[in-house]
PDB file of C-alpha atoms in Angstrom:
ATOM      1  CA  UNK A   1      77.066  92.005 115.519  1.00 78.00           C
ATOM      2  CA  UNK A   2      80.456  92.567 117.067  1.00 86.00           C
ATOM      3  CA  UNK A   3      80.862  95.378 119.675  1.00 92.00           C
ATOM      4  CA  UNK A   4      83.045  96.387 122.386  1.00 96.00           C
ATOM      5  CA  UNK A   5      82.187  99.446 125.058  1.00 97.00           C
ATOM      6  CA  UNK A   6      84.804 100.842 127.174  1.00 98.00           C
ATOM      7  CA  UNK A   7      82.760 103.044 129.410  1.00 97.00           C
ATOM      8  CA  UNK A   8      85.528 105.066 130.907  1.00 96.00           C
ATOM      9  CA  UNK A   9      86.656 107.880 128.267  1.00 96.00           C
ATOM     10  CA  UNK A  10      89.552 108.846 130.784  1.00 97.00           C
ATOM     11  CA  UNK A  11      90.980 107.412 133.869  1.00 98.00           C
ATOM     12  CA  UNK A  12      93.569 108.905 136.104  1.00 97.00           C
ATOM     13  CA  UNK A  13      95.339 107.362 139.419  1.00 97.00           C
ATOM     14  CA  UNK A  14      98.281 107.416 141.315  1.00 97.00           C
ATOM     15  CA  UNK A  15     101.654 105.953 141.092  1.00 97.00           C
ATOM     16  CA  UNK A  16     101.301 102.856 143.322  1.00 97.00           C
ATOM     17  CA  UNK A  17      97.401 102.609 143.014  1.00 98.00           C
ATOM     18  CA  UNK A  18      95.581  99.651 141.669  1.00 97.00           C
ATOM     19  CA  UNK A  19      94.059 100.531 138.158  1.00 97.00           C
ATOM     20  CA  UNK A  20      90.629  98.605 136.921  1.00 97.00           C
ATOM     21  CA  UNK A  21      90.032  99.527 132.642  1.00 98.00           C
ATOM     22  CA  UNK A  22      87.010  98.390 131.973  1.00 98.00           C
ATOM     23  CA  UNK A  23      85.612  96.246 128.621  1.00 98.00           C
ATOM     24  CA  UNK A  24      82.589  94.707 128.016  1.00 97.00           C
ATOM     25  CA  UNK A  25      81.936  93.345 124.523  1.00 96.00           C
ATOM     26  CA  UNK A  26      78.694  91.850 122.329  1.00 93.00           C
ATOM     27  CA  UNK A  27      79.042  88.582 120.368  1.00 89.00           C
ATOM     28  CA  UNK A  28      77.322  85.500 119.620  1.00 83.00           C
ATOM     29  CA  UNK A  29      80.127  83.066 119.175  1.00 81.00           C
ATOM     30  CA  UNK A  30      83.110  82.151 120.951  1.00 80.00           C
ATOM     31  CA  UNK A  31      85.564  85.467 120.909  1.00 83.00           C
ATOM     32  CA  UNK A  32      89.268  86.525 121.230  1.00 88.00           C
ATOM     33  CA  UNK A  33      90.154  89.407 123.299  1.00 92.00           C
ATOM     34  CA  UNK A  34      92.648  91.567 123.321  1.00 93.00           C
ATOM     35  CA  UNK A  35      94.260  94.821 124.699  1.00 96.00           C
ATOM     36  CA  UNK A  36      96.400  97.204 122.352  1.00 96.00           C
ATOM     37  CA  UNK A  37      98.233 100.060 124.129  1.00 97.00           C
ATOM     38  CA  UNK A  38      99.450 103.270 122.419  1.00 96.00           C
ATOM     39  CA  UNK A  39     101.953 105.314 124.190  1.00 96.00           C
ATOM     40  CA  UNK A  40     102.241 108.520 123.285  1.00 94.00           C
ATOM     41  CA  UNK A  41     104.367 109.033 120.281  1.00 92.00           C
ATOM     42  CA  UNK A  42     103.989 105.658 119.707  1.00 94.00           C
ATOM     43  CA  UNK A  43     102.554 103.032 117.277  1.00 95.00           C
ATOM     44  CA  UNK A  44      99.278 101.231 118.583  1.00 96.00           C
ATOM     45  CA  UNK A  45     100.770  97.654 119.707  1.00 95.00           C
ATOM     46  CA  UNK A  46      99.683  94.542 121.514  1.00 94.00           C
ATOM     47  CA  UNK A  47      99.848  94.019 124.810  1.00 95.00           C
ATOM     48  CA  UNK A  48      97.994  90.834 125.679  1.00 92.00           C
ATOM     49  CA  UNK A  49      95.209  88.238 124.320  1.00 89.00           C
ATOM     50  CA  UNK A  50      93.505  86.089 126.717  1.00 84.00           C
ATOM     51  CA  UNK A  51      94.452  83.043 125.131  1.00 79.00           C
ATOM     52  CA  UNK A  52      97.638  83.592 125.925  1.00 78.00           C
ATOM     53  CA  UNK A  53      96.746  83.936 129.626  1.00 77.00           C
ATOM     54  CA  UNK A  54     100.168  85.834 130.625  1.00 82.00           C
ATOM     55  CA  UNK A  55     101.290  88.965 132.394  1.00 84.00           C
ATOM     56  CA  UNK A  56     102.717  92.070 130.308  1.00 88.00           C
ATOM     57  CA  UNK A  57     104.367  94.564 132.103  1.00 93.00           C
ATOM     58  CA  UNK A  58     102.091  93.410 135.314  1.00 93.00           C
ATOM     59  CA  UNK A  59      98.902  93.568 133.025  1.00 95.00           C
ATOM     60  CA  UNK A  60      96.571  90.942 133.408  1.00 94.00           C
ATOM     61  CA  UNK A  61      93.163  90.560 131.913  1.00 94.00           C
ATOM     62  CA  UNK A  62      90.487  87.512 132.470  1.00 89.00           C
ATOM     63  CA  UNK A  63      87.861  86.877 130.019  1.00 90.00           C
ATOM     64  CA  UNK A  64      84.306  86.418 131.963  1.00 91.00           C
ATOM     65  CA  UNK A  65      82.292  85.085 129.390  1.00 89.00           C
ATOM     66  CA  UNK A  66      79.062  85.304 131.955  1.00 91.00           C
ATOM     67  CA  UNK A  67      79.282  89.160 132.518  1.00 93.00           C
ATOM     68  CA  UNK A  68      80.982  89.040 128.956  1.00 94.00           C
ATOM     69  CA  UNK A  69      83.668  91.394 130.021  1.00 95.00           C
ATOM     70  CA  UNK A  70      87.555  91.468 129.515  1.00 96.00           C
ATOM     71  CA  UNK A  71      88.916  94.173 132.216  1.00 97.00           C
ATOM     72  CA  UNK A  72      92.426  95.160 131.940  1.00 97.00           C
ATOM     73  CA  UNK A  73      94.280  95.259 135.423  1.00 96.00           C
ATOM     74  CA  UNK A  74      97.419  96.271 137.204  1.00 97.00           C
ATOM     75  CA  UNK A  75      97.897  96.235 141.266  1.00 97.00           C
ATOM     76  CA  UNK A  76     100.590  98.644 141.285  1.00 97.00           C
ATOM     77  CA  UNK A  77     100.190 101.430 138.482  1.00 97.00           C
ATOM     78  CA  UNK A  78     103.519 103.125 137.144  1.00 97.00           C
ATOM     79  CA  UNK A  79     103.714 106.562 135.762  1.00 97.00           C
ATOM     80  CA  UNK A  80     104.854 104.715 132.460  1.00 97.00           C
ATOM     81  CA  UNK A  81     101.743 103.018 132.231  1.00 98.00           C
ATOM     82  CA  UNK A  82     100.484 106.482 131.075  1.00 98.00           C
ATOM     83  CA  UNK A  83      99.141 105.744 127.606  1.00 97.00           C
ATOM     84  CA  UNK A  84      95.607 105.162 125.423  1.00 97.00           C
ATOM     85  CA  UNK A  85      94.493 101.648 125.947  1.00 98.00           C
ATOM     86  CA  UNK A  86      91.967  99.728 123.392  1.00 98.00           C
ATOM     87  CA  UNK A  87      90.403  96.697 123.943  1.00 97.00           C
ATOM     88  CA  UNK A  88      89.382  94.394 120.754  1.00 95.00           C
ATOM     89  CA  UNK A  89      87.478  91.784 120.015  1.00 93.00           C
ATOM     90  CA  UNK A  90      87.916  89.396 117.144  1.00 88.00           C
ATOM     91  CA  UNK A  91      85.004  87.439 115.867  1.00 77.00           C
ATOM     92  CA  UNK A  92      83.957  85.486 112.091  1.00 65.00           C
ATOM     93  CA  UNK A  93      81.781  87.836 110.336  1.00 57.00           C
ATOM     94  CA  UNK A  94      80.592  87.897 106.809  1.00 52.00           C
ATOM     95  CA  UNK A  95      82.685  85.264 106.834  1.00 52.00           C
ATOM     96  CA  UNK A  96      86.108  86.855 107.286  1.00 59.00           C
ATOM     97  CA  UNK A  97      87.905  87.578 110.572  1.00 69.00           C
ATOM     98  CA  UNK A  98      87.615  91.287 111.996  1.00 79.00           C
ATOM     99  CA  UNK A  99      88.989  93.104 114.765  1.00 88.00           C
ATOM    100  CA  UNK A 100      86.658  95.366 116.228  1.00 92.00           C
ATOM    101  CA  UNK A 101      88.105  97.685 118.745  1.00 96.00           C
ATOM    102  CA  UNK A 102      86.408 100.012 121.412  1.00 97.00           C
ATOM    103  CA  UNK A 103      86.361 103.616 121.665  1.00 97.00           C
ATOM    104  CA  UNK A 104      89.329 103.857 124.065  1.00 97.00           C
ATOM    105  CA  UNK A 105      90.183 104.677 127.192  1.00 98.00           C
ATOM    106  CA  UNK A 106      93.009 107.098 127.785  1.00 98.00           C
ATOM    107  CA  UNK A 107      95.138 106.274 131.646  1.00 98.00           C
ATOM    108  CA  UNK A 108      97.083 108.810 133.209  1.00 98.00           C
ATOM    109  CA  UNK A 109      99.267 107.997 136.147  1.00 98.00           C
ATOM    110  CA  UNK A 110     100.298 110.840 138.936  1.00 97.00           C
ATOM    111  CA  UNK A 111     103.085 110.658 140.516  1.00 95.00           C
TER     112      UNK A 111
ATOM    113  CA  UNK B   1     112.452  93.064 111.827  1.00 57.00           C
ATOM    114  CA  UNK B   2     111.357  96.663 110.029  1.00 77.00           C
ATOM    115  CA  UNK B   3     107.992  97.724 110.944  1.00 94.00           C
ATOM    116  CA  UNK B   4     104.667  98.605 109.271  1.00 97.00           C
ATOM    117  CA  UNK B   5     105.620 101.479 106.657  1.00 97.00           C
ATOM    118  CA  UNK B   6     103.487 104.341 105.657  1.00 98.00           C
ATOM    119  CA  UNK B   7     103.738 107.572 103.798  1.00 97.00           C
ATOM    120  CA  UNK B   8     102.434 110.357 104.091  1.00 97.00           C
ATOM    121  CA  UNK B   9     102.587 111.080 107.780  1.00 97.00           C
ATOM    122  CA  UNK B  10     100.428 114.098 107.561  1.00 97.00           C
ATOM    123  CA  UNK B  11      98.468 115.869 104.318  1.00 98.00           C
ATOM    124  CA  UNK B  12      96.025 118.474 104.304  1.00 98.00           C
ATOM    125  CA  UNK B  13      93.846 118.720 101.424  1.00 97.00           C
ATOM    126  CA  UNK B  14      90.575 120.587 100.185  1.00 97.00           C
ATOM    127  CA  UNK B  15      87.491 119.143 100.472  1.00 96.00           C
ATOM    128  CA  UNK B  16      86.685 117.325  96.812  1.00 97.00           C
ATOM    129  CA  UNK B  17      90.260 116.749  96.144  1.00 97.00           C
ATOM    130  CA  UNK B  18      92.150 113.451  95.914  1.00 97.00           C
ATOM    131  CA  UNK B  19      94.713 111.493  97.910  1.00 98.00           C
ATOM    132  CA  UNK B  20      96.564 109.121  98.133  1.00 98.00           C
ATOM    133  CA  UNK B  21      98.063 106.532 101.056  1.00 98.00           C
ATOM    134  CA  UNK B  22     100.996 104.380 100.923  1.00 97.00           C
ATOM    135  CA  UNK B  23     101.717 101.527 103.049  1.00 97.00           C
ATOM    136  CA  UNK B  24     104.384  98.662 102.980  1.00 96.00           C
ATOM    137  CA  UNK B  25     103.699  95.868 105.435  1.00 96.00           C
ATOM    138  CA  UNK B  26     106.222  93.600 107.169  1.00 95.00           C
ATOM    139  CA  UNK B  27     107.993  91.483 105.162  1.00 92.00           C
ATOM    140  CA  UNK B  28     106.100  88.020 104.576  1.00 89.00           C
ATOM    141  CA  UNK B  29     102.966  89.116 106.698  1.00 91.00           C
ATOM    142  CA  UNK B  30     100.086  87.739 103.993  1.00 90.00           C
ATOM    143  CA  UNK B  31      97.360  89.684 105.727  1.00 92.00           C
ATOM    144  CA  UNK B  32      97.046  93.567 105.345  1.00 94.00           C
ATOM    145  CA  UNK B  33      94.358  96.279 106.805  1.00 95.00           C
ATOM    146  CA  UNK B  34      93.395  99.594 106.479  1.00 97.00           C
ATOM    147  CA  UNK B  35      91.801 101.513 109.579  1.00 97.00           C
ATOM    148  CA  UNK B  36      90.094 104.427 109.788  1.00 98.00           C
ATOM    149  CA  UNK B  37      90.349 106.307 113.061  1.00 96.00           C
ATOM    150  CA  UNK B  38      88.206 109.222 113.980  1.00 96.00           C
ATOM    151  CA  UNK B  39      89.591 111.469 116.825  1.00 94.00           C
ATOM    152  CA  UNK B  40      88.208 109.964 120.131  1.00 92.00           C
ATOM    153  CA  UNK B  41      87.105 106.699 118.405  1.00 94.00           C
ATOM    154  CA  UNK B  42      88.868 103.478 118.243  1.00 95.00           C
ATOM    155  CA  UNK B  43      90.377 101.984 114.797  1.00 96.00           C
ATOM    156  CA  UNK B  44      87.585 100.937 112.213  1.00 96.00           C
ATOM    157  CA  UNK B  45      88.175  98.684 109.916  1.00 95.00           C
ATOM    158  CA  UNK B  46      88.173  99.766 106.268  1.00 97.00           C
ATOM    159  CA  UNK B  47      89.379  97.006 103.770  1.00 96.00           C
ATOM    160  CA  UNK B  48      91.315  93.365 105.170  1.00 94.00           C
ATOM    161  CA  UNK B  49      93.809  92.022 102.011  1.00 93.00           C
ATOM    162  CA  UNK B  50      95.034  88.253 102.264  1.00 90.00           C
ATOM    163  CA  UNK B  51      97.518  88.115  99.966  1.00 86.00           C
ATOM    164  CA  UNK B  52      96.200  90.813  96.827  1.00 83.00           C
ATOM    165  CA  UNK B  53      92.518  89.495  97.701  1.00 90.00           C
ATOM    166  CA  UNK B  54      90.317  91.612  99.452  1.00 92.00           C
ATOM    167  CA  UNK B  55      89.018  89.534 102.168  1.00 89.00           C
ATOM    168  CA  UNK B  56      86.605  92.380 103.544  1.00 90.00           C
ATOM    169  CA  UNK B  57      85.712  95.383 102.931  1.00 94.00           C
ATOM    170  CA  UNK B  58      81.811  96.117 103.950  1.00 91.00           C
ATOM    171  CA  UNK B  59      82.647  99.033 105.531  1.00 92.00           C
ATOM    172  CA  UNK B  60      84.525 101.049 102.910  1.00 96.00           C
ATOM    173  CA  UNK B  61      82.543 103.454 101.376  1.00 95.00           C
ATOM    174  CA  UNK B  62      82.899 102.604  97.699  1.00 95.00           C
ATOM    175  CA  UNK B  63      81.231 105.330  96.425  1.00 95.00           C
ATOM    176  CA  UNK B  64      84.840 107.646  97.090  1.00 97.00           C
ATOM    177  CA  UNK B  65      86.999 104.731  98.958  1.00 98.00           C
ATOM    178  CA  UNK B  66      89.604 102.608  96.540  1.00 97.00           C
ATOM    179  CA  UNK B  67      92.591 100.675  97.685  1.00 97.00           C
ATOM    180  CA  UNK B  68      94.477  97.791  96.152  1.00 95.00           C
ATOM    181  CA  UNK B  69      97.414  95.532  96.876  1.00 95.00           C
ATOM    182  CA  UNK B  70      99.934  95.311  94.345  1.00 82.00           C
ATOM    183  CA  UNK B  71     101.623  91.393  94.022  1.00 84.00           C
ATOM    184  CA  UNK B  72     100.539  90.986  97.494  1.00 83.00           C
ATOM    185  CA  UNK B  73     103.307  93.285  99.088  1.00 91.00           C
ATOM    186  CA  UNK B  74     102.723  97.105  98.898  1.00 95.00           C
ATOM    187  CA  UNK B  75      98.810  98.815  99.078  1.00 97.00           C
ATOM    188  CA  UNK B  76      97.550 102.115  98.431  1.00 97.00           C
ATOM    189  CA  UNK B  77      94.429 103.557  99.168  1.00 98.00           C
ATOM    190  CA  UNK B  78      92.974 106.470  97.601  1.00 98.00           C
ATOM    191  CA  UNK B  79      90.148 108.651  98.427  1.00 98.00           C
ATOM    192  CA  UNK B  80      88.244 111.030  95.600  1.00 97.00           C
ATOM    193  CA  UNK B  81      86.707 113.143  96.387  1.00 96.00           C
ATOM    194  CA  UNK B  82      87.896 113.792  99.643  1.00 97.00           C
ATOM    195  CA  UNK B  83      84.854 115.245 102.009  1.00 97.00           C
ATOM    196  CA  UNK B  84      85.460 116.678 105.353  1.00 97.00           C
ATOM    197  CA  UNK B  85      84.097 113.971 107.350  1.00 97.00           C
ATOM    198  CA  UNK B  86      87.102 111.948 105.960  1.00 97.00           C
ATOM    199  CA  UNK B  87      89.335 113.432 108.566  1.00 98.00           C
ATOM    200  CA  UNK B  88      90.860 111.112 110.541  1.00 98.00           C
ATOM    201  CA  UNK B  89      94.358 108.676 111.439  1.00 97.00           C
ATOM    202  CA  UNK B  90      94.207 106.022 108.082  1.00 98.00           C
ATOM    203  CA  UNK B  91      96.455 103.224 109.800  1.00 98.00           C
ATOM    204  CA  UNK B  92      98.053 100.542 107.981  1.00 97.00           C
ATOM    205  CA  UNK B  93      98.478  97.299 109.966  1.00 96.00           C
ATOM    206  CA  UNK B  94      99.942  93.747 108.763  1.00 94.00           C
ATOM    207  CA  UNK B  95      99.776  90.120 110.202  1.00 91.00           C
ATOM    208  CA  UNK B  96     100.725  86.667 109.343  1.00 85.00           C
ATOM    209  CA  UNK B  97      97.621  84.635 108.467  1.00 72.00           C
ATOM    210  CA  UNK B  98      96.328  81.025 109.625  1.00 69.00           C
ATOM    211  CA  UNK B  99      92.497  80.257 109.254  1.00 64.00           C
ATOM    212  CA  UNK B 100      92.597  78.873 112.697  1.00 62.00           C
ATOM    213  CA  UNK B 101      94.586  81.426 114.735  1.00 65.00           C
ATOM    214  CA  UNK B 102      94.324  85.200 114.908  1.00 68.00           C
ATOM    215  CA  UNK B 103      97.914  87.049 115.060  1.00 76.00           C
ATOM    216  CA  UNK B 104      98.794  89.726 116.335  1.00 86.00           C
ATOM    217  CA  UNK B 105      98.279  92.844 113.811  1.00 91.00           C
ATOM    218  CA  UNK B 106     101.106  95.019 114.063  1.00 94.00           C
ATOM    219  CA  UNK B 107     100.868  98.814 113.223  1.00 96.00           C
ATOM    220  CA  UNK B 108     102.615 101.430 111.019  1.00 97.00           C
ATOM    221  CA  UNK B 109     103.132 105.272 112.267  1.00 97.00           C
ATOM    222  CA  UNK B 110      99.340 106.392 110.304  1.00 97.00           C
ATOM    223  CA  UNK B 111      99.188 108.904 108.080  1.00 97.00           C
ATOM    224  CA  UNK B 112      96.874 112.081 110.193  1.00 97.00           C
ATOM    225  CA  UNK B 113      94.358 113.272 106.929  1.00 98.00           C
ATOM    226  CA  UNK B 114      92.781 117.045 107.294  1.00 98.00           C
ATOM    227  CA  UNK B 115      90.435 117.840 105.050  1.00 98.00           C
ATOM    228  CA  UNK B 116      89.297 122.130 104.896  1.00 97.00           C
TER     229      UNK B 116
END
């Protein structure tokens, strides 16, 4: 079965402060991660896939398929980052594609 | 490019009534879900459309759950009788489709369900 845990409910740091979210998922086959961001007021959107291997808005995120985590991480947070971030896995099962998404972890940035 | 569309944004309803969702997808996406979200949860899959087939839908509960995809465009889904645990964010999400690549889903506004 398909799972993802994202142990941190809520996270708070300040402006200028690295920022670790943390994902760890549960699947037998070869995944695809990804991180959708909702700001507030604002529709749940993409904001990376590791295939894709790129920086978004100074996001990065490595897949570690030993420790079979996908942490979301920024060197420099920005009071903009503020916002409810989901990580996702998507995995064959049944026989169809699914997106399974964690429970959330909501990041608020200080100033 | 217009995004996800869905209506109502908010309804309120008795528990053992009906209601309904409406939700128009971006133009040409093939590929159209239904979430459920529970406050403090993520997004749950309810029903995945490709095209006006159901693809998957093992975790709607049939016994009160309906939705279908008219001509492949528009979807509505319905829930009667409503029961209180049904409260929740019912998000509508649409992607292109390509057995070997997963796109991105892209998200309309939700429509927030309370059920007294």
């Amino acid at each position: 079965a398909q799972r993802v845990t994202q142990p941190e409910k809520l996270l708070s740091v300040f402006k200028g402060a690295p920022v670790e979210l943390k994902c760890n998922y549960s699947y037998s086959g070869s995944p695809e991660l990804f991180w959708y961001v909702q700001y507030s007021r604002q529709r749940l959107q993409l904001l990376l896939r590791h295939i894709s291997r790129e920086s978004i808005k100074g996001f990065t995120a490595d897949l570690n398929k030993g420790e079979t985590s996908f942490h979301l991480k920024k060197p420099f947070a920005q009071e903009e980052d503020s916002a409810m971030y989901y990580c996702a896995l998507s995995g064959t099962q049944g026989g169809s594609e699914k997106l399974v998404f964690g429970k959330g972890t909501k990041l608020t940035v200080n100033p | 490019e217009a995004g996800v569309a869905q209506s109502p944004r908010y309804k309120i309803i008795e528990k053992r009534q009906s209601v309904a969702f409406w939700c128009n997808p971006i133009s040409g996406h093939a590929t159209l879900y239904w979430y459920q979200q529970i406050l403090g949860q993520g997004p749950k899959l309810l029903i995945q459309f490709q095209n006006n087939g159901v693809v998957d839908d093992s975790q709607l509960p049939k016994d009160r759950f309906s939705a279908e995809r008219l001509k492949g465009v528009d979807s509505t889904l319905k829930i009667q009788p409503a029961k209180l645990e049904d409260s929740a964010v019912y998000l509508c999400a649409s992607s292109d489709y390509d057995r070997f690549v997963s796109y991105e889903q892209y998200f309309g506004p939700g429509t927030r369900l309370t059920v007294t």
